[in-house]
Coordinates of C-alpha atoms (C1' of nucleotides) in Angstrom, one line a residue:
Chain A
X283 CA 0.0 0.0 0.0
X284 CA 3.0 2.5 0.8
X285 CA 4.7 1.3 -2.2
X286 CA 1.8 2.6 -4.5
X287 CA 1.6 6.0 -2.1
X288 CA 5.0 6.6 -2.9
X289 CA 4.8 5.6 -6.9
X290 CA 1.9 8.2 -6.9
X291 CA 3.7 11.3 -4.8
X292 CA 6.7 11.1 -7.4
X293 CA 4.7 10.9 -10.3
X294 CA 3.2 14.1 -8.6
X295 CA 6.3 15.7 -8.3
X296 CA 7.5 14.7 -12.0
X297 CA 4.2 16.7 -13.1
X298 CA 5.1 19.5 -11.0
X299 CA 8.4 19.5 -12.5
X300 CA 7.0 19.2 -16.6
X301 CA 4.9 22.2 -15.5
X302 CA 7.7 24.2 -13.8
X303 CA 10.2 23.8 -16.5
X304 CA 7.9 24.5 -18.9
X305 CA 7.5 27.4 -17.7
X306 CA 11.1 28.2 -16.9
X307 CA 12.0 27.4 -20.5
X308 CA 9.1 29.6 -21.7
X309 CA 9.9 32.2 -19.6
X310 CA 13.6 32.1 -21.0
X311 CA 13.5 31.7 -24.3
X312 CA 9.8 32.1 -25.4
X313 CA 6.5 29.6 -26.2
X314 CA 8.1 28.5 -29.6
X315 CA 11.2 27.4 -27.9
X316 CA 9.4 25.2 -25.2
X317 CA 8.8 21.7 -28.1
X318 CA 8.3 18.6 -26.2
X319 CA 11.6 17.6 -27.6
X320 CA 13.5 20.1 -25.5
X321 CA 10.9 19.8 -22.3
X322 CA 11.6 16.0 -22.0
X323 CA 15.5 16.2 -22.6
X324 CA 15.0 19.1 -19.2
X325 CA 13.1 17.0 -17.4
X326 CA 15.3 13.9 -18.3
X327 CA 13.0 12.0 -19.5
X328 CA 11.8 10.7 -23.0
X329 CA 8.7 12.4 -24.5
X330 CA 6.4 10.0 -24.3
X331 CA 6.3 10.3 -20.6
X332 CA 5.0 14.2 -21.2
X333 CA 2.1 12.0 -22.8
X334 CA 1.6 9.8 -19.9
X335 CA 1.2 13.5 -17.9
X336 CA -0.7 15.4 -20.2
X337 CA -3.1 15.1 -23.6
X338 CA -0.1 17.4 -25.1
X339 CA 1.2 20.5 -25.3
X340 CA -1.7 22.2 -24.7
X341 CA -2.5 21.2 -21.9
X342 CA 0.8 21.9 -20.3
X343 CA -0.2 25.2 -21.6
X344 CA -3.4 25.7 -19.4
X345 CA -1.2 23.7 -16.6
X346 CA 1.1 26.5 -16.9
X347 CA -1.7 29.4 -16.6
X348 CA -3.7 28.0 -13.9
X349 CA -0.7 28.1 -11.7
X350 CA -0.2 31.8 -13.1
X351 CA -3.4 32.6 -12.4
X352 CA -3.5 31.8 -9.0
X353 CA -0.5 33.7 -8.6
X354 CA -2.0 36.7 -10.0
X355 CA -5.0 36.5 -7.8
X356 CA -2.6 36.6 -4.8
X357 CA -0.5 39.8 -6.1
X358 CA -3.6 41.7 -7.2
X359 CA -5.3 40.9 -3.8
X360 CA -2.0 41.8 -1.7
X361 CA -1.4 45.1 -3.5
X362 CA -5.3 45.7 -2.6
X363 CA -5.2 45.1 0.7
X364 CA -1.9 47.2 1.2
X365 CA -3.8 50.2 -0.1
X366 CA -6.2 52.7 2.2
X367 CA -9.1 54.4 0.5
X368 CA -11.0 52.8 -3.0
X369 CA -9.0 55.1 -5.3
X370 CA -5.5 54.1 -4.8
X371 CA -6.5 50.8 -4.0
X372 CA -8.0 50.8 -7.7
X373 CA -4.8 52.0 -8.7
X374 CA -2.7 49.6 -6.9
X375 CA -5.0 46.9 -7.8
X376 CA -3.9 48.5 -11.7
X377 CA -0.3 48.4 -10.7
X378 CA -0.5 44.8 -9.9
X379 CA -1.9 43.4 -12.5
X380 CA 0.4 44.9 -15.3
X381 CA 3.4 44.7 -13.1
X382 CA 2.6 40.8 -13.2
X383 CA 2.2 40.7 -17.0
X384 CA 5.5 42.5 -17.3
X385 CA 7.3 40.6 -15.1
X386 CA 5.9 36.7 -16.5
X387 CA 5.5 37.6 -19.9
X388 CA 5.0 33.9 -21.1
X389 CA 2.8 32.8 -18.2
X390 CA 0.5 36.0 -19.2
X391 CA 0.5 34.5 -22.8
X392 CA -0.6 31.0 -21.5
X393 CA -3.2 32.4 -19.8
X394 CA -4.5 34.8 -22.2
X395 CA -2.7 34.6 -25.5
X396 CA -2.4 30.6 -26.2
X397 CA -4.7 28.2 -26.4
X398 CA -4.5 26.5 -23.3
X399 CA -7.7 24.5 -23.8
X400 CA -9.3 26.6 -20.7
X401 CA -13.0 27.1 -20.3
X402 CA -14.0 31.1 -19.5
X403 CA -17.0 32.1 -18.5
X404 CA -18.8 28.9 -18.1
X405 CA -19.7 27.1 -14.6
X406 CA -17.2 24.5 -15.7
X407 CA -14.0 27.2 -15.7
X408 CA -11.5 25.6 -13.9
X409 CA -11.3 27.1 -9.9
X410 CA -7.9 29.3 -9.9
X411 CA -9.3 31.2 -13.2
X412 CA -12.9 32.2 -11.5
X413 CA -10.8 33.1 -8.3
X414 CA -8.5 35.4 -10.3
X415 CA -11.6 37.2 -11.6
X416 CA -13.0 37.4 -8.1
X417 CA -10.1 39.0 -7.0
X418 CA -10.7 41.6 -9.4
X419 CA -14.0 42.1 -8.4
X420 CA -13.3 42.4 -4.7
X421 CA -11.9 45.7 -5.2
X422 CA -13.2 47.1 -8.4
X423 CA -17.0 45.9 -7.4
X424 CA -17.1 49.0 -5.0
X425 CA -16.0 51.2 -7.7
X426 CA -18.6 50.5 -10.1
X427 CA -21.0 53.9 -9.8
X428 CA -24.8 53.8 -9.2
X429 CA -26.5 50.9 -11.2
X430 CA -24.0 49.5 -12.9
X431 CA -23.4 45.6 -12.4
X432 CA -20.2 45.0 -10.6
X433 CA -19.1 42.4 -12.4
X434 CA -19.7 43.8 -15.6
X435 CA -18.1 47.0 -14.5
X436 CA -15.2 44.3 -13.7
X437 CA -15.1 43.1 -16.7
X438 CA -14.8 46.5 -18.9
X439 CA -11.8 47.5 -16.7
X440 CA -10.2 44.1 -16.5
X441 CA -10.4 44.6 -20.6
X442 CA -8.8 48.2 -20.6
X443 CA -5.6 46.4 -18.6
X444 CA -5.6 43.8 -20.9
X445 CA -5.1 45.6 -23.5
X446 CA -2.7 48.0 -21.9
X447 CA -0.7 44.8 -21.0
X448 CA -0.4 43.0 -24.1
X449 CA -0.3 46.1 -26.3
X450 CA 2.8 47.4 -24.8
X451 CA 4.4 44.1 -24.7
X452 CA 4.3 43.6 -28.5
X453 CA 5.2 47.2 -28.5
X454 CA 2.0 48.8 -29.9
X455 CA 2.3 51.2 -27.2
X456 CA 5.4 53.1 -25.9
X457 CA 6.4 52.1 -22.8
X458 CA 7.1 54.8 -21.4
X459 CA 3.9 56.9 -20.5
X460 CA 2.7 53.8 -18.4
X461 CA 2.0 55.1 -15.1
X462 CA 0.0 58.2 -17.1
X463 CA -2.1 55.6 -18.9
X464 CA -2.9 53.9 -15.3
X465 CA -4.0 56.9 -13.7
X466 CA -5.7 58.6 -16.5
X467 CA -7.6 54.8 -16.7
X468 CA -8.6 54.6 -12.8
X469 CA -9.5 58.6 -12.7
X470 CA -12.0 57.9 -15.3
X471 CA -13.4 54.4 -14.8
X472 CA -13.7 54.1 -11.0
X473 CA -16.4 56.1 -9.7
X474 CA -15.2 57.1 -5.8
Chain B
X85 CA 10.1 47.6 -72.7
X86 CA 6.1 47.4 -72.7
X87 CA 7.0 43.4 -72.0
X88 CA 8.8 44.0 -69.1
X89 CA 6.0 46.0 -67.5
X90 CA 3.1 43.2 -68.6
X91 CA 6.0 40.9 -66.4
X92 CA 5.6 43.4 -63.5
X93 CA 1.3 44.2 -63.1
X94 CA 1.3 40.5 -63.5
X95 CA 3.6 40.0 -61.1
X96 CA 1.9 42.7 -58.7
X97 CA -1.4 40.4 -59.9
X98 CA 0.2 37.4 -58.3
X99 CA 1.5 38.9 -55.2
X100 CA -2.5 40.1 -54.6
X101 CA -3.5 37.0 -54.8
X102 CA -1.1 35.4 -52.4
X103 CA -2.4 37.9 -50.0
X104 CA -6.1 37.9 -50.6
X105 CA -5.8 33.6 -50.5
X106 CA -3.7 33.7 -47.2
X107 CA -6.7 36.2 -46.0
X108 CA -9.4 34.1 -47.2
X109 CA -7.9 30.9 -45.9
X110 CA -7.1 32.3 -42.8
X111 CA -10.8 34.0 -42.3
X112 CA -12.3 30.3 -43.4
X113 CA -10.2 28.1 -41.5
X114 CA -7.6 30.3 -38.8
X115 CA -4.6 31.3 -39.7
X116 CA -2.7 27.4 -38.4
X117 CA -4.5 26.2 -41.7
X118 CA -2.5 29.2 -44.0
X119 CA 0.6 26.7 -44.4
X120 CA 2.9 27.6 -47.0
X121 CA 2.0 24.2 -48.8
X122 CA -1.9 24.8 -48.9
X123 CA -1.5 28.3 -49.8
X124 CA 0.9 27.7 -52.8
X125 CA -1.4 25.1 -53.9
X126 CA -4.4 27.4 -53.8
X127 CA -2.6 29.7 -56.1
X128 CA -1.6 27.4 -58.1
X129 CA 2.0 27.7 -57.9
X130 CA 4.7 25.8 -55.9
X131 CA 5.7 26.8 -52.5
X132 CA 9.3 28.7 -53.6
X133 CA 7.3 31.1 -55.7
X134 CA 5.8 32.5 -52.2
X135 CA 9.4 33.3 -51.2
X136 CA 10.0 35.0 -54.6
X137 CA 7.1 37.7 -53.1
X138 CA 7.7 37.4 -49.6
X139 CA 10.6 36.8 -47.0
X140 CA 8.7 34.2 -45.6
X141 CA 5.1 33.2 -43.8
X142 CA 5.2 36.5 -41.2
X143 CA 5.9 38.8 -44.2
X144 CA 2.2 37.6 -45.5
X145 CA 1.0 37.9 -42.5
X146 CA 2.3 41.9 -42.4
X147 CA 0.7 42.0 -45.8
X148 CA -3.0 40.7 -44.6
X149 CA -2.3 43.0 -41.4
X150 CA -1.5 46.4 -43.5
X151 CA -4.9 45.6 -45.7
X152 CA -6.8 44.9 -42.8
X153 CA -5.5 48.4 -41.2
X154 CA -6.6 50.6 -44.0
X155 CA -9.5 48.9 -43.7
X156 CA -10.7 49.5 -40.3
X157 CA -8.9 53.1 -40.6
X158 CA -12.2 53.3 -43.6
X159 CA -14.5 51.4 -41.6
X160 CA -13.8 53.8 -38.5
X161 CA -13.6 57.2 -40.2
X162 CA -17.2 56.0 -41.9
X163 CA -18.8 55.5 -38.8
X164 CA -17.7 58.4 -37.5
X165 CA -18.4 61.1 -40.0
X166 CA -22.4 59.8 -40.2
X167 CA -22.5 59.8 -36.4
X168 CA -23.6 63.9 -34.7
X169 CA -22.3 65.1 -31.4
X170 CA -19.0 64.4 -30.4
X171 CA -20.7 61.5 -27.3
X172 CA -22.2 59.6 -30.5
X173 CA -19.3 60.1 -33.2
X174 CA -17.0 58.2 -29.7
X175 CA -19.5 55.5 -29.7
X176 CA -20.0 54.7 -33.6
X177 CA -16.3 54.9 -33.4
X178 CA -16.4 51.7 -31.0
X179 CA -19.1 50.4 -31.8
X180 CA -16.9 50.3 -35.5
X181 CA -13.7 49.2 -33.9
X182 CA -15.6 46.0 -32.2
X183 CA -18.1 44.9 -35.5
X184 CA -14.6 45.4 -37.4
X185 CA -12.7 42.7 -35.2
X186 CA -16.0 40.3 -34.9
X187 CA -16.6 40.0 -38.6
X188 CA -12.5 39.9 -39.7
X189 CA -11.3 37.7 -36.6
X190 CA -8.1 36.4 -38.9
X191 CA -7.3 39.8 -40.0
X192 CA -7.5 41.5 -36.6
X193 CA -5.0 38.7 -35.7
X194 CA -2.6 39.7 -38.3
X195 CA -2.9 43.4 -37.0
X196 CA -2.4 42.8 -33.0
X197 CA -2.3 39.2 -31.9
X198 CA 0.8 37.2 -34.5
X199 CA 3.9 38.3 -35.7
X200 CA 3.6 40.2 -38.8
X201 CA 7.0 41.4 -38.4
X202 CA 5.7 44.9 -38.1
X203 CA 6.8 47.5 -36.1
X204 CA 4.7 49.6 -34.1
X205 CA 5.2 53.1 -32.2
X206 CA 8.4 53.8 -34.6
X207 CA 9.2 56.4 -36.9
X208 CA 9.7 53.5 -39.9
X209 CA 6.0 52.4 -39.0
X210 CA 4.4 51.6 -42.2
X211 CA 1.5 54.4 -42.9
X212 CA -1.7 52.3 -42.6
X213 CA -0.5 51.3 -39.3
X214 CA 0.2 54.9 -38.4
X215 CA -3.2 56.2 -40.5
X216 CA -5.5 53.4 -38.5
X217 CA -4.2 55.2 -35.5
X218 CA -4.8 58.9 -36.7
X219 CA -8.3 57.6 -37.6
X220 CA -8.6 57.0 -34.1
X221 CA -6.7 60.3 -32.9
X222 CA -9.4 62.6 -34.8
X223 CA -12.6 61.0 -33.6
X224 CA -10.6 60.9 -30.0
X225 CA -8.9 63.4 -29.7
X226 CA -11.2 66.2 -28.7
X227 CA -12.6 64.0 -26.4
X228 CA -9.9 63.8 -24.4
X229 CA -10.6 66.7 -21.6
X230 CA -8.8 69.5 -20.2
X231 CA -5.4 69.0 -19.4
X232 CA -4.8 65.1 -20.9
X233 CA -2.6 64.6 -23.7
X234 CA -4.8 63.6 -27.1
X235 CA -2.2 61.0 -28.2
X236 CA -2.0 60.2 -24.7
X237 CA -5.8 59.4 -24.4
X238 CA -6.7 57.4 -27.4
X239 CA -3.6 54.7 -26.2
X240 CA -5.6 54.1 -23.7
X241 CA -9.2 54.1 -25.4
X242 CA -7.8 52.0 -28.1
X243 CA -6.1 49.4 -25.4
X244 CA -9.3 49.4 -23.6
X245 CA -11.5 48.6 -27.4
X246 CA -8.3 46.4 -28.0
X247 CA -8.9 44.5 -24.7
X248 CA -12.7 44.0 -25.0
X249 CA -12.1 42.8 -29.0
X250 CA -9.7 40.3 -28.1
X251 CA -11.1 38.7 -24.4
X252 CA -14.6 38.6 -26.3
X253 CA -13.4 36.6 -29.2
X254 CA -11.3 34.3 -27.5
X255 CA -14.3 33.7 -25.3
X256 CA -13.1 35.1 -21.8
X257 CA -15.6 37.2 -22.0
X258 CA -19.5 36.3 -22.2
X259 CA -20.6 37.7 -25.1
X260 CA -24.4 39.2 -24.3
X261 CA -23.7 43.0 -23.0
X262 CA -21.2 44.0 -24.9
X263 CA -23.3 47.1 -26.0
X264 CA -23.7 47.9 -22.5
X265 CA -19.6 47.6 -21.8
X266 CA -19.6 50.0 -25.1
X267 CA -21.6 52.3 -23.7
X268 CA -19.8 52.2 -20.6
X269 CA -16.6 52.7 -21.8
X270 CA -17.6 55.5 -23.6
X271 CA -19.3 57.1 -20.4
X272 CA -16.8 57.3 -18.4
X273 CA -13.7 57.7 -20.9
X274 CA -14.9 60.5 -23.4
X275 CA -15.6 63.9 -21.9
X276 CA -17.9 65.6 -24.0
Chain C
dA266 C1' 15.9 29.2 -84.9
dG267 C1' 18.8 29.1 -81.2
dG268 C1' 21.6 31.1 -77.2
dG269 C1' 20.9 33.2 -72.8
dA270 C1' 18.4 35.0 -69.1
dA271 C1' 14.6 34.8 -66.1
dT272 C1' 11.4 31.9 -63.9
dT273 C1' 9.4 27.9 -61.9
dC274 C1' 9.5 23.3 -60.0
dT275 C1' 11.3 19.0 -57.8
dA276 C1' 13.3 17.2 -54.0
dG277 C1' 15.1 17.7 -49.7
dC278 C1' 16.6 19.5 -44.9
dA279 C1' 15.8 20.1 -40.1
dC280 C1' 12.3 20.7 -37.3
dT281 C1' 7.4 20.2 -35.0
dG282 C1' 3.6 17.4 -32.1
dC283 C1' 2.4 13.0 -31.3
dT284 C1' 2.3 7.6 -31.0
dA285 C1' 2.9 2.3 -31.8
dG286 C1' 5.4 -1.3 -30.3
dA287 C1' 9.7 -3.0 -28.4
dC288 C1' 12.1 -3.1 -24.1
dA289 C1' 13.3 -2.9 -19.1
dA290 C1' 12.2 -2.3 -14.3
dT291 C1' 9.3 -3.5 -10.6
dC292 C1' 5.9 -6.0 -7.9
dG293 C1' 3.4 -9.8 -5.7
dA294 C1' 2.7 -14.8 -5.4
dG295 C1' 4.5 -19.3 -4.6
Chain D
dC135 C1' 14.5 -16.3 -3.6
dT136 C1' 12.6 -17.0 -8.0
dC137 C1' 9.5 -16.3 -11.6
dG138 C1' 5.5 -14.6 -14.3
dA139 C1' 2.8 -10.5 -14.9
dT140 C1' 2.2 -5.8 -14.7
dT141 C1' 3.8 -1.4 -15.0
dG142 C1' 6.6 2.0 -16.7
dT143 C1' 9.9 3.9 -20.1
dC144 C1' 12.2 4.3 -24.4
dT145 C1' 13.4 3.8 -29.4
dA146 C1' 11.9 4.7 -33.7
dG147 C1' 8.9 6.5 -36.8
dC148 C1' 4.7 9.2 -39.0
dA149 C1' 2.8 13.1 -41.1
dG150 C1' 3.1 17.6 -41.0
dT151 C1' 5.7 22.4 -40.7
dG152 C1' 8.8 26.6 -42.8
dC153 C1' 12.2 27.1 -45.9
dT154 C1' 15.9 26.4 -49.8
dA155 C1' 19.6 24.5 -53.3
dG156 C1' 19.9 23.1 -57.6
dA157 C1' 17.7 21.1 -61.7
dA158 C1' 14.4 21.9 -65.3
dT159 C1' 11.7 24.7 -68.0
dT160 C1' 9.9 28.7 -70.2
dC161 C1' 10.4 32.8 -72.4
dC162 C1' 12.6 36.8 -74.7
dC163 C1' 15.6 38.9 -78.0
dT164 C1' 18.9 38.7 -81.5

DNA sequence: AGGGAATTCTAGCACTGCTAGACAATCGAG
DNA sequence: CTCGATTGTCTAGCAGTGCTAGAATTCCCT
């Protein structure tokens, strides 16, 4: 019975390690660089064991941005929380979320970009993807102004960071005028 | 001499119709089924004559993208002039901007989601890149309010159109109200 | 009509994601 | 402690990708 514990806790940590070197090697050297070729000669093992783990690539994909996602959750609701008074929590809230696209370009991508084979906006959306969105909602619900729906106030300024994000990291935007675009985004969105 | 120039507008023929195939395959079938195989067979040529045109697969790509720019620059500078009042010209403008990336999903790709090879926010933009954003700028700009830089302004407006156009389509976003996140946007962005 | 230049095609390279079937390690029963 | 069976892993290969060298063809001009 141990034996089989054992067998199953490894094979737990061999997934965690697919996952986190995907990543890794993402993170390095881009999405086109991570081929199942080079993930299974970093994990030191053959391909077919990637298979034995996951349907494919893809899936190691939406592996790769549930963890992110959880981990954006966290950072948006820390910044939140470190903040006194709806407006500059908004704006740190802001902060957070594009400093965490900057920062994990290619775990941004898996979640939004890629194809990751993840469900939105269905019931059956994985957990850490409907928490992320929650997190947003926690502090921009408030924000919302006089009969408009909090979560679809959520999503129309979740949208205007998107694009902020992903525009300026394929260089549609200048980076430098950042901070401007935050505040001139929370002044005129959030309603305090 | 009159040879040599039937050679060339037959040759600018043929370079059309690489583009306008790799647009139409893409629009039919997404742009992973625009291989260089299919799409030299569908011209009727073999696959080295597409390097005898273009650098390679992202130079079409820039191609479809700088058609699909002067055509939304069009599309967006219509709607704009047959809309009254500076609130209504903002929100034809969107409403534009959106019904353009709905109905031309593969072209809107080539523009702001793949690789054309294009570069953005430079002086050696190409012009419908930097027109598409001017079309933007005139509708935009006087909407901007006291004090906030036009160019400034319609970064963000655009991000936040870009963000809705792109979480919509790739289904992160429920698809119902987005009139209601257009009108929204427009609310609190634009100061008339 | 035939030499020369321009054009186009055939065939191939190195790579991709993925998988069937051969092989090796491990486990439980006697 | 040994042996058969099960589990796990790897080797080798398929069909596809973008791209290109060099052969073959077509076309123009003298």
């Amino acid at each position: 019975m141990s034996v089989h514990q054992r067998k199953e806790r490894e094979r737990a940590d061999r997934e965690r390690l697919i996952v986190a070197t995907a990543r890794e090697l993402a993170e390095q050297q881009g999405w086109d660089a991570v081929t199942t070729r080079r993930l299974a000669e970093r994990i030191e093992y053959s391909q077919p064991v990637l298979y034995s783990h996951f349907r494919g690539k893809r899936e190691i994909i939406g592996a790769v941005a549930l963890e992110g996602a959880a981990e954006m959750a966290a950072a948006v609701r820390t910044a939140a929380s470190a903040a006194d008074g709806p407006r500059s929590r908004v704006a740190a809230l802001a902060r957070a979320y594009l400093d965490f696209a900057q920062r994990n370009p290619a775990v941004y991508d898996a979640m939004f970009q890629l194809d990751g084979g993840l469900a939105f906006a269905h019931e059956d959306t994985p957990e850490p993807l409907k928490d992320a969105f929650a997190a947003l909602l926690e502090s921009l619900g408030g924000v919302a102004g006089d009969g408009v729906h909090p979560g679809l106030f959520t999503e129309v300024f979740w949208a205007a960071l998107h694009g902020l994000a992903t525009l300026t990291r394929a260089g549609r935007l200048p980076p430098e005028h950042t901070e401007w675009r935050v505040e001139l985004l929370v002044d005129r969105l959030a309603i305090v």
